[in-house]
mmCIF file of C-alpha atoms in Angstrom:
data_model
loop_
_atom_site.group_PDB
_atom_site.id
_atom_site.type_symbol
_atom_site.label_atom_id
_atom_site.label_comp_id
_atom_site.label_asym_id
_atom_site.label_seq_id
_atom_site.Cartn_x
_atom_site.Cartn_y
_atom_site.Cartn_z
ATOM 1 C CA UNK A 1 53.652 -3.976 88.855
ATOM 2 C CA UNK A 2 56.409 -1.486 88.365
ATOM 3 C CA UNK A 3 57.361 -1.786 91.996
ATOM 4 C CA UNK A 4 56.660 -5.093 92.236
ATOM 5 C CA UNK A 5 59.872 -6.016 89.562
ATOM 6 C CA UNK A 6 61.925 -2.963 90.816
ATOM 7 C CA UNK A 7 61.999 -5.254 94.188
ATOM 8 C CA UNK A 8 62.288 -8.292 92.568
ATOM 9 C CA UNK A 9 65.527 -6.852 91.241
ATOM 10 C CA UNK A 10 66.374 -5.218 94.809
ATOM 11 C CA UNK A 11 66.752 -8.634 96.776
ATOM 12 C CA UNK A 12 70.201 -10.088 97.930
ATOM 13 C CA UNK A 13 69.725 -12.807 94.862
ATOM 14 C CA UNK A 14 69.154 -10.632 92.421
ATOM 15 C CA UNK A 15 71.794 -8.237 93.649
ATOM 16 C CA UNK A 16 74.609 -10.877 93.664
ATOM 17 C CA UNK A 17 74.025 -12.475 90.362
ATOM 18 C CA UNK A 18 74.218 -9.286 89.286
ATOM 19 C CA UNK A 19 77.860 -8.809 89.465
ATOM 20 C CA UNK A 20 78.555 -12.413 89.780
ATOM 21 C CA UNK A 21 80.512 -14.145 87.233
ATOM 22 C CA UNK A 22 80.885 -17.966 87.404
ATOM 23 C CA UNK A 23 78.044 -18.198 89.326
ATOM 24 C CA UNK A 24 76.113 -16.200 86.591
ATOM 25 C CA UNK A 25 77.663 -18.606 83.900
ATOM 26 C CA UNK A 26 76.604 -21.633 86.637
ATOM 27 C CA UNK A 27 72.970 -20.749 86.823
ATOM 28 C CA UNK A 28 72.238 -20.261 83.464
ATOM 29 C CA UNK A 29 73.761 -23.926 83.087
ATOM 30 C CA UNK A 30 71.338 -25.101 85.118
ATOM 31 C CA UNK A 31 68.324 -23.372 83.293
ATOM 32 C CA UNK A 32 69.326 -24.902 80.191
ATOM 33 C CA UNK A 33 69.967 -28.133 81.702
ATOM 34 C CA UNK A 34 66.508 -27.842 83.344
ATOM 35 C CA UNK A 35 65.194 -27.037 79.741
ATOM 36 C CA UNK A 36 67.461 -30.206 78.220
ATOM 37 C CA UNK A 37 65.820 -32.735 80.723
ATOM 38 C CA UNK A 38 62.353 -31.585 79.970
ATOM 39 C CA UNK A 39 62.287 -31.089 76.113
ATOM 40 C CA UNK A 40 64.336 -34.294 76.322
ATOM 41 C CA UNK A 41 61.583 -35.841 77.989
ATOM 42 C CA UNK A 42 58.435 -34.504 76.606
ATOM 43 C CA UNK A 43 59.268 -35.054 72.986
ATOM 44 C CA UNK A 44 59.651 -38.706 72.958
ATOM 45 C CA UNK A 45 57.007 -39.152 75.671
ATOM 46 C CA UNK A 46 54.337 -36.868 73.138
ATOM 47 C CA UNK A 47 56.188 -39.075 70.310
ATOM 48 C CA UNK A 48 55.098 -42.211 71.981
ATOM 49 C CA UNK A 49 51.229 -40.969 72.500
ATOM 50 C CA UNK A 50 51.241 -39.888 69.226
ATOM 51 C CA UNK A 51 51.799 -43.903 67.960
ATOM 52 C CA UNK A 52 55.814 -44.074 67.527
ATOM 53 C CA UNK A 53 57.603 -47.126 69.069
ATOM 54 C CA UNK A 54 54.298 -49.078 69.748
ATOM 55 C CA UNK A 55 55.716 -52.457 70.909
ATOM 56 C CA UNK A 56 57.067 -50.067 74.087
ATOM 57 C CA UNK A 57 53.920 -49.418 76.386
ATOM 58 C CA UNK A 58 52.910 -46.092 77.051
ATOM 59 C CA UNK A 59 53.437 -46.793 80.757
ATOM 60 C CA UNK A 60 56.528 -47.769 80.294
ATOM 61 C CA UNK A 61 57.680 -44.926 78.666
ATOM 62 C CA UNK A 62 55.396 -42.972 81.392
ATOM 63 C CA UNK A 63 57.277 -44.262 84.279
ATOM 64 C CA UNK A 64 60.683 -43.349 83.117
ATOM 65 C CA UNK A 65 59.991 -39.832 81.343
ATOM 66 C CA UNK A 66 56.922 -38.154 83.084
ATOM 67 C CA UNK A 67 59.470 -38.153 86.277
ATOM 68 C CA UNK A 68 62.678 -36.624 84.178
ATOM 69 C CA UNK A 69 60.373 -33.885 82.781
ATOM 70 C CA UNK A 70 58.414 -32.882 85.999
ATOM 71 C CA UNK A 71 62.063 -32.569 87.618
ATOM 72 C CA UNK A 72 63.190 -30.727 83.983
ATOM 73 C CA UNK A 73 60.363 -28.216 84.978
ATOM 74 C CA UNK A 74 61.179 -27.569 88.350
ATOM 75 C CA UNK A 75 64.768 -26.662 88.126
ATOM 76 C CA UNK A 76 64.191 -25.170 84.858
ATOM 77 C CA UNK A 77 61.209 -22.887 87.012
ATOM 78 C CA UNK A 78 63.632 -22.628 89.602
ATOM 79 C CA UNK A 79 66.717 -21.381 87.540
ATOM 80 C CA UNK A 80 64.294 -18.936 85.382
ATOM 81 C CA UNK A 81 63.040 -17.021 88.090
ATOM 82 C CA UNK A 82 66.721 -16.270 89.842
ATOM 83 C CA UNK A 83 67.431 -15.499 85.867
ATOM 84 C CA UNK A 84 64.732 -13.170 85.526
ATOM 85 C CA UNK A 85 65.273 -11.623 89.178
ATOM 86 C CA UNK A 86 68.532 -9.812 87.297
ATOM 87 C CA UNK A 87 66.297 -7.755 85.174
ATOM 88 C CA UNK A 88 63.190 -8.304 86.111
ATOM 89 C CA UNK A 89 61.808 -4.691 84.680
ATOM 90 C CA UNK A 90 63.333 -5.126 81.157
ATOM 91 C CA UNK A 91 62.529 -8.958 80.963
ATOM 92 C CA UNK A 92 59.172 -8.877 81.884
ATOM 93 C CA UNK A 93 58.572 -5.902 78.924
ATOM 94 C CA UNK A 94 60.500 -8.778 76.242
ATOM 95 C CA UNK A 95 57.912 -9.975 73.940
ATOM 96 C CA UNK A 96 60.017 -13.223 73.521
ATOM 97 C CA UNK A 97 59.889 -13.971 77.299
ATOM 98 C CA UNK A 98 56.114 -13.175 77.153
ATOM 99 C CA UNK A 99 55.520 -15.459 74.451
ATOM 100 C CA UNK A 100 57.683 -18.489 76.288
ATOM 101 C CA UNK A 101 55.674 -17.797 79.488
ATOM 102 C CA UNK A 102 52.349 -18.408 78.112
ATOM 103 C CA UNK A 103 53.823 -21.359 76.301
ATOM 104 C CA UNK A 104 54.989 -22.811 79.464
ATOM 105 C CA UNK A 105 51.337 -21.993 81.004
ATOM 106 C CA UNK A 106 49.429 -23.494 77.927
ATOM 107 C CA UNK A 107 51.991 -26.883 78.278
ATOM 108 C CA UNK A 108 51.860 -27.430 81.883
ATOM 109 C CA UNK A 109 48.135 -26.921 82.216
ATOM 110 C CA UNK A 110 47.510 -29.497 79.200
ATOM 111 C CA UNK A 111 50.329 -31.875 80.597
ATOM 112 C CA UNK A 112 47.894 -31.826 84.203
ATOM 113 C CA UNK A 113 44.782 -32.428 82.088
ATOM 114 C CA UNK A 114 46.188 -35.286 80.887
ATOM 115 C CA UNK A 115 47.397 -36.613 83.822
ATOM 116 C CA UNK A 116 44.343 -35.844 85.833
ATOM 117 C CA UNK A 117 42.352 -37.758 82.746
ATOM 118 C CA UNK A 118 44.968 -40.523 82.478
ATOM 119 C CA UNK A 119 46.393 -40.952 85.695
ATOM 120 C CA UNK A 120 50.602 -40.399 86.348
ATOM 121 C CA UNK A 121 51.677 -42.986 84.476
ATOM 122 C CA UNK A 122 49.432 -42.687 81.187
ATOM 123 C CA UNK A 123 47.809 -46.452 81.428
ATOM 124 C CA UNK A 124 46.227 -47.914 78.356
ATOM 125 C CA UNK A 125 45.594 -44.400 76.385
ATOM 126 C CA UNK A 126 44.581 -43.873 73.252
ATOM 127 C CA UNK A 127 42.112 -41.945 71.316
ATOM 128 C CA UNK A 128 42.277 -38.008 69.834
ATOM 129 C CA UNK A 129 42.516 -36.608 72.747
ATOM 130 C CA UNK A 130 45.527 -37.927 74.019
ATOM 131 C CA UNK A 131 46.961 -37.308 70.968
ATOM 132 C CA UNK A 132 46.146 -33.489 71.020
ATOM 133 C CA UNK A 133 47.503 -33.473 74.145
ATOM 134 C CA UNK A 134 51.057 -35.176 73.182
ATOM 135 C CA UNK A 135 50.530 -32.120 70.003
ATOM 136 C CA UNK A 136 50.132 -29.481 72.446
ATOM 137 C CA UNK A 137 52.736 -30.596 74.513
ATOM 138 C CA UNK A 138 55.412 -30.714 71.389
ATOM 139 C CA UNK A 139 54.380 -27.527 70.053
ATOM 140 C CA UNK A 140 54.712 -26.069 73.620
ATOM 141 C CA UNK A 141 57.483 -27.082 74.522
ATOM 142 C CA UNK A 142 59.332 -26.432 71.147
ATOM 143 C CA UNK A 143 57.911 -22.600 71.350
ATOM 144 C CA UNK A 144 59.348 -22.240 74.696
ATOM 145 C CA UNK A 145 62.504 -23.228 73.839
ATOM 146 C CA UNK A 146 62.904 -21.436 70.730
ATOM 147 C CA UNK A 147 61.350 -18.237 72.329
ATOM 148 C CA UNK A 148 63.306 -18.334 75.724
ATOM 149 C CA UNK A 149 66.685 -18.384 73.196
ATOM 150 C CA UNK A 150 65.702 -15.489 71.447
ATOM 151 C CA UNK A 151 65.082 -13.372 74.541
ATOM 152 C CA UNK A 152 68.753 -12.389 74.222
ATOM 153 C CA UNK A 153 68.505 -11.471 70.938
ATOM 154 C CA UNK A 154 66.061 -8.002 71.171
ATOM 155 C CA UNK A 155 66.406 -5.077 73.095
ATOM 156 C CA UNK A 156 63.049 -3.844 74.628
ATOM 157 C CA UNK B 1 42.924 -28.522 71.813
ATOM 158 C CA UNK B 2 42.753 -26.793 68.809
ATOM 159 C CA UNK B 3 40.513 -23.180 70.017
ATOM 160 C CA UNK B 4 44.174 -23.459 72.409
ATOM 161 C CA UNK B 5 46.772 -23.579 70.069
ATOM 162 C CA UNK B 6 44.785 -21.033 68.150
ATOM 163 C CA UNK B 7 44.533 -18.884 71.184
ATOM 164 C CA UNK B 8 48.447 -19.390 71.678
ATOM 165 C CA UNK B 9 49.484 -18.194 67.992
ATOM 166 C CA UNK B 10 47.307 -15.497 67.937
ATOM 167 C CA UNK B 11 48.602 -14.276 71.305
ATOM 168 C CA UNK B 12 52.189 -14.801 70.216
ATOM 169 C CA UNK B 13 51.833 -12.637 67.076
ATOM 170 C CA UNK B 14 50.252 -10.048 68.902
ATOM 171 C CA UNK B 15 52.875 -9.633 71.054
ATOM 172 C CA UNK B 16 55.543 -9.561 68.757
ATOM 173 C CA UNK B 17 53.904 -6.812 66.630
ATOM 174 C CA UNK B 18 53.056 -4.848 69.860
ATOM 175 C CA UNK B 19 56.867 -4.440 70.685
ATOM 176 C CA UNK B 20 59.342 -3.406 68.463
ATOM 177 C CA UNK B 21 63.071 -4.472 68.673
ATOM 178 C CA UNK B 22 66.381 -3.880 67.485
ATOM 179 C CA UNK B 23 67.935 -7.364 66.701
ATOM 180 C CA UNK B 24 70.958 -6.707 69.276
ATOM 181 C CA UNK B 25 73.026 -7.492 72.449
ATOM 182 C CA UNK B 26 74.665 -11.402 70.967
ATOM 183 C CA UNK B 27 78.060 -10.751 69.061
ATOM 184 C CA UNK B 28 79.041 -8.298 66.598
ATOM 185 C CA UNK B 29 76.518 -8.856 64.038
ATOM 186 C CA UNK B 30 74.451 -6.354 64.439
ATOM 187 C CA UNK B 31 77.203 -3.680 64.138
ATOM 188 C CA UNK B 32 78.606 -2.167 60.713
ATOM 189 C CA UNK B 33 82.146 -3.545 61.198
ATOM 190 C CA UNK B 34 83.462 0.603 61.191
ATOM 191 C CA UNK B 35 84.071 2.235 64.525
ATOM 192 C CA UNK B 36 82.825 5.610 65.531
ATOM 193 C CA UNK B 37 84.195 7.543 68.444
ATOM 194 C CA UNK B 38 81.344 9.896 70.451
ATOM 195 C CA UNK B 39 81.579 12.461 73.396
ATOM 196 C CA UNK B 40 79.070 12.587 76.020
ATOM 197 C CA UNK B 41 77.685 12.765 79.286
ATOM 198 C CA UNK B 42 76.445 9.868 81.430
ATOM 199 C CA UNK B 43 72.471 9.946 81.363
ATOM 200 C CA UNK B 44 71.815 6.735 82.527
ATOM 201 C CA UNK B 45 73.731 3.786 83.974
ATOM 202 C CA UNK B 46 72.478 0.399 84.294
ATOM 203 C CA UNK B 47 75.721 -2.233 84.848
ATOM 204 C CA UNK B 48 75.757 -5.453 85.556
ATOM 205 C CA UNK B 49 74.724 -9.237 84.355
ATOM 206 C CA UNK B 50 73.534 -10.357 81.486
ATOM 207 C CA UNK B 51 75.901 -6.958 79.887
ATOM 208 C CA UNK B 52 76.197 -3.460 80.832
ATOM 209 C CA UNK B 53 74.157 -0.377 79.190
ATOM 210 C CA UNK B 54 74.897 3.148 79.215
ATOM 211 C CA UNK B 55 72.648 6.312 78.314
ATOM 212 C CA UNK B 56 74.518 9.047 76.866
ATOM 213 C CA UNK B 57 73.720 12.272 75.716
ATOM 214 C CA UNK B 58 76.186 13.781 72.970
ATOM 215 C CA UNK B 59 75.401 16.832 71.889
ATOM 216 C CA UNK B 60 71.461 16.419 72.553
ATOM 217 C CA UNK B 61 71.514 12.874 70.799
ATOM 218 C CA UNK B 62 70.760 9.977 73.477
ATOM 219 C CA UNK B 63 73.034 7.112 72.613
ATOM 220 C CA UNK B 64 72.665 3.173 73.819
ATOM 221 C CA UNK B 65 75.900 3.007 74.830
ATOM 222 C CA UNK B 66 76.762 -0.917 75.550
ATOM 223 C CA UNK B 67 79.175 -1.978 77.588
ATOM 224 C CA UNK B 68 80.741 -5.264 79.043
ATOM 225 C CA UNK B 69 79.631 -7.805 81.618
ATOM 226 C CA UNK B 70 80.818 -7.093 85.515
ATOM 227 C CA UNK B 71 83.827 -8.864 84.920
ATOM 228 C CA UNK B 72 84.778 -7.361 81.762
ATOM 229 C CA UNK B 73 84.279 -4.106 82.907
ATOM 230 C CA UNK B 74 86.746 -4.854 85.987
ATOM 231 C CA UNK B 75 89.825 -6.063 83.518
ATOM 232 C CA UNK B 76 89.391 -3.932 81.364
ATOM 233 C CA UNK B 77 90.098 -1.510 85.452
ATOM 234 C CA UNK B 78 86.994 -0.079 85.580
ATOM 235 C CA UNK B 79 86.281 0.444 89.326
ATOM 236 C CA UNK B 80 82.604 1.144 90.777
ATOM 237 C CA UNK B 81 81.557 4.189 90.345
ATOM 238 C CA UNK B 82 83.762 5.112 87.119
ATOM 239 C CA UNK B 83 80.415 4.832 85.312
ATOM 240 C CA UNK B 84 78.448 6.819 86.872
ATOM 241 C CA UNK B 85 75.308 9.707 85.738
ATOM 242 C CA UNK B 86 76.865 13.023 85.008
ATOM 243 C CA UNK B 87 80.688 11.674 84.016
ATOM 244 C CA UNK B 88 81.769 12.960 80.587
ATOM 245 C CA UNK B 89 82.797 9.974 78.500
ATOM 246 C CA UNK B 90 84.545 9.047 74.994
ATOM 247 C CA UNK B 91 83.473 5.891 73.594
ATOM 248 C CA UNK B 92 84.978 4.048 70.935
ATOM 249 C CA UNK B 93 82.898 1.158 69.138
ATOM 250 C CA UNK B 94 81.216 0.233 66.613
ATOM 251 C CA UNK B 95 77.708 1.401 66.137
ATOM 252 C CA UNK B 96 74.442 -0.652 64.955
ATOM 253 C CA UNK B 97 73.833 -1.209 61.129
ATOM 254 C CA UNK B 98 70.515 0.294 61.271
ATOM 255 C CA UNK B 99 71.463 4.144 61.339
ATOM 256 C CA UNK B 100 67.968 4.969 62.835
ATOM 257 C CA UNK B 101 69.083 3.616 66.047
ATOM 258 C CA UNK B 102 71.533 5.311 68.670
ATOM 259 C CA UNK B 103 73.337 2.705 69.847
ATOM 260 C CA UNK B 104 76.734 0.943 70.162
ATOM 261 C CA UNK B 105 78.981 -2.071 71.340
ATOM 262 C CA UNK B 106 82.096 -0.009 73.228
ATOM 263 C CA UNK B 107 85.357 -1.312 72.383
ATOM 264 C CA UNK B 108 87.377 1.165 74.489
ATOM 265 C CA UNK B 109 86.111 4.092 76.693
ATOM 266 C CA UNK B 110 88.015 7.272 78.273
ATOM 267 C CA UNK B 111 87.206 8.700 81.367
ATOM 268 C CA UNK B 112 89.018 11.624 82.597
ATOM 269 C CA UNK B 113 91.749 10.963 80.320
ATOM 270 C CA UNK B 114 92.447 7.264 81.353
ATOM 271 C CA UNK B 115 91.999 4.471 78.751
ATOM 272 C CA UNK B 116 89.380 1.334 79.663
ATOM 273 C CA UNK B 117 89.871 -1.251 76.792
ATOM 274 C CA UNK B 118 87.028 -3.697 76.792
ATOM 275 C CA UNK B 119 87.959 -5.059 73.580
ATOM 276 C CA UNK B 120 91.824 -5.080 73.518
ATOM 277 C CA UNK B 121 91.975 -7.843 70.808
ATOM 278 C CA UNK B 122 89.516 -5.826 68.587
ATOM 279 C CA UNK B 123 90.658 -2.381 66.600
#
């Protein structure tokens, strides 16, 4: 594992964000706008499921968000691992960035179970489970956030 | 749904008891306010994004010696290799509030009798 991160942090990548500067200050732009479009996505999607704004179908809501928060995730995936790359020894030892990692697991595996269950676009849901879905999805998300900010705040 | 967000808080407090961390790194509010200036030798050197981080033995003590971002490092005319293991250094900068921890935020270092300021609008 040791290895593993020691040539993680070895590659060209890693090597020039390193000592980069506005390219440093670039990517982590991009993370958080990766994070903005996402959060900004799944909370009022999850608010939706959860019974807010009913005169607004849920595949309505569906067709515009579910696309701004699966491309949210993917540069937000994309920007985190060049971030990580940097430091990928001390980061992966951060208890904060352990904690946002599972959260990020536990919401992307619940947001597929509810689209395998529902279909893309969420047609004519309702019920609990939905619901705990739109839950898990909030509380995930929320965590991630909240943990992935605090990262810079500990020293491991 | 539920067995999962259990799962996921239980987890999460593990973790955060099984590591323990200096609040640090952000700002300057960690720090007392006071400088201190130390002596010492270069243990270990690890420079670059998100900031700089020095190991540094004075007098038998191993300090966490931090130290500015690439770019901060080169105004301030630090050149590759400046900080480097072995190099006897004198750091100015204000140490962390919590007295049971060896470390500081440089404000200005000396190396061989030439003045880096990292810091030059702080005392």
């Amino acid at each position: 594992m040791g290895e593993v991160l020691a040539a993680i942090e070895g590659t060209d990548l890693a090597v020039t964000l390193r000592g980069a500067r506005w390219t440093y200050a670039a990517l982590n732009a991009l993370h958080i706008a990766g994070v903005a479009l996402l959060f900004g996505a799944a909370v009022p999607l999850s608010l939706r499921l959860l019974g807010m704004w009913p005169r607004i179908s849920s595949e309505t809501v569906a067709r515009l968000l579910v696309p701004v928060a699966a491309s949210g995730l993917a540069l937000a995936l994309a920007t985190g691992a060049a971030l990580f790359s940097v430091r990928a020894r001390e980061y992966a030892g951060n208890g904060f960035l352990q904690i946002k990692l599972l959260l990020v697991v536990v919401g992307v595996l619940s947001a597929l179970a509810a689209h395998a269950s529902y279909g893309l676009w969420l047609r004519a849901v309702s019920g609990r489970r939905i619901k705990a879905h739109a839950a898990v999805s909030i509380g995930c998300w929320s965590g991630a956030l909240l943990s992935g900010r605090l990262i810079a705040f500990v020293d491991t | 749904m539920r067995q999962v967000l259990m799962a996921a808080a239980i987890a999460a407090i593990i973790l955060v008891q099984g590591w323990s961390a200096a609040i640090a790194h952000h700002g300057w509010s960690w720090t007392t306010g006071g400088n201190i200036d130390l002596t010492g030798i270069i243990k270990v050197v690890q420079l670059g994004n998100p900031h700089g981080r020095l190991e540094v033995d004075v007098e038998g003590e191993v300090w966490v010696v931090e130290v500015g971002q690439p770019w901060r490092n080169a105004r301030a005319g630090l050149k590759d290799g400046d900080l480097a293991v072995g190099v006897e250094i004198r750091i100015i900068g204000e140490p962390s509030a919590d007295v049971n921890d060896r470390r500081m935020k440089a404000e200005r270092l000396f190396i061989k009798g030439n003045e880096y300021d990292l810091y030059p609008n702080r005392d």
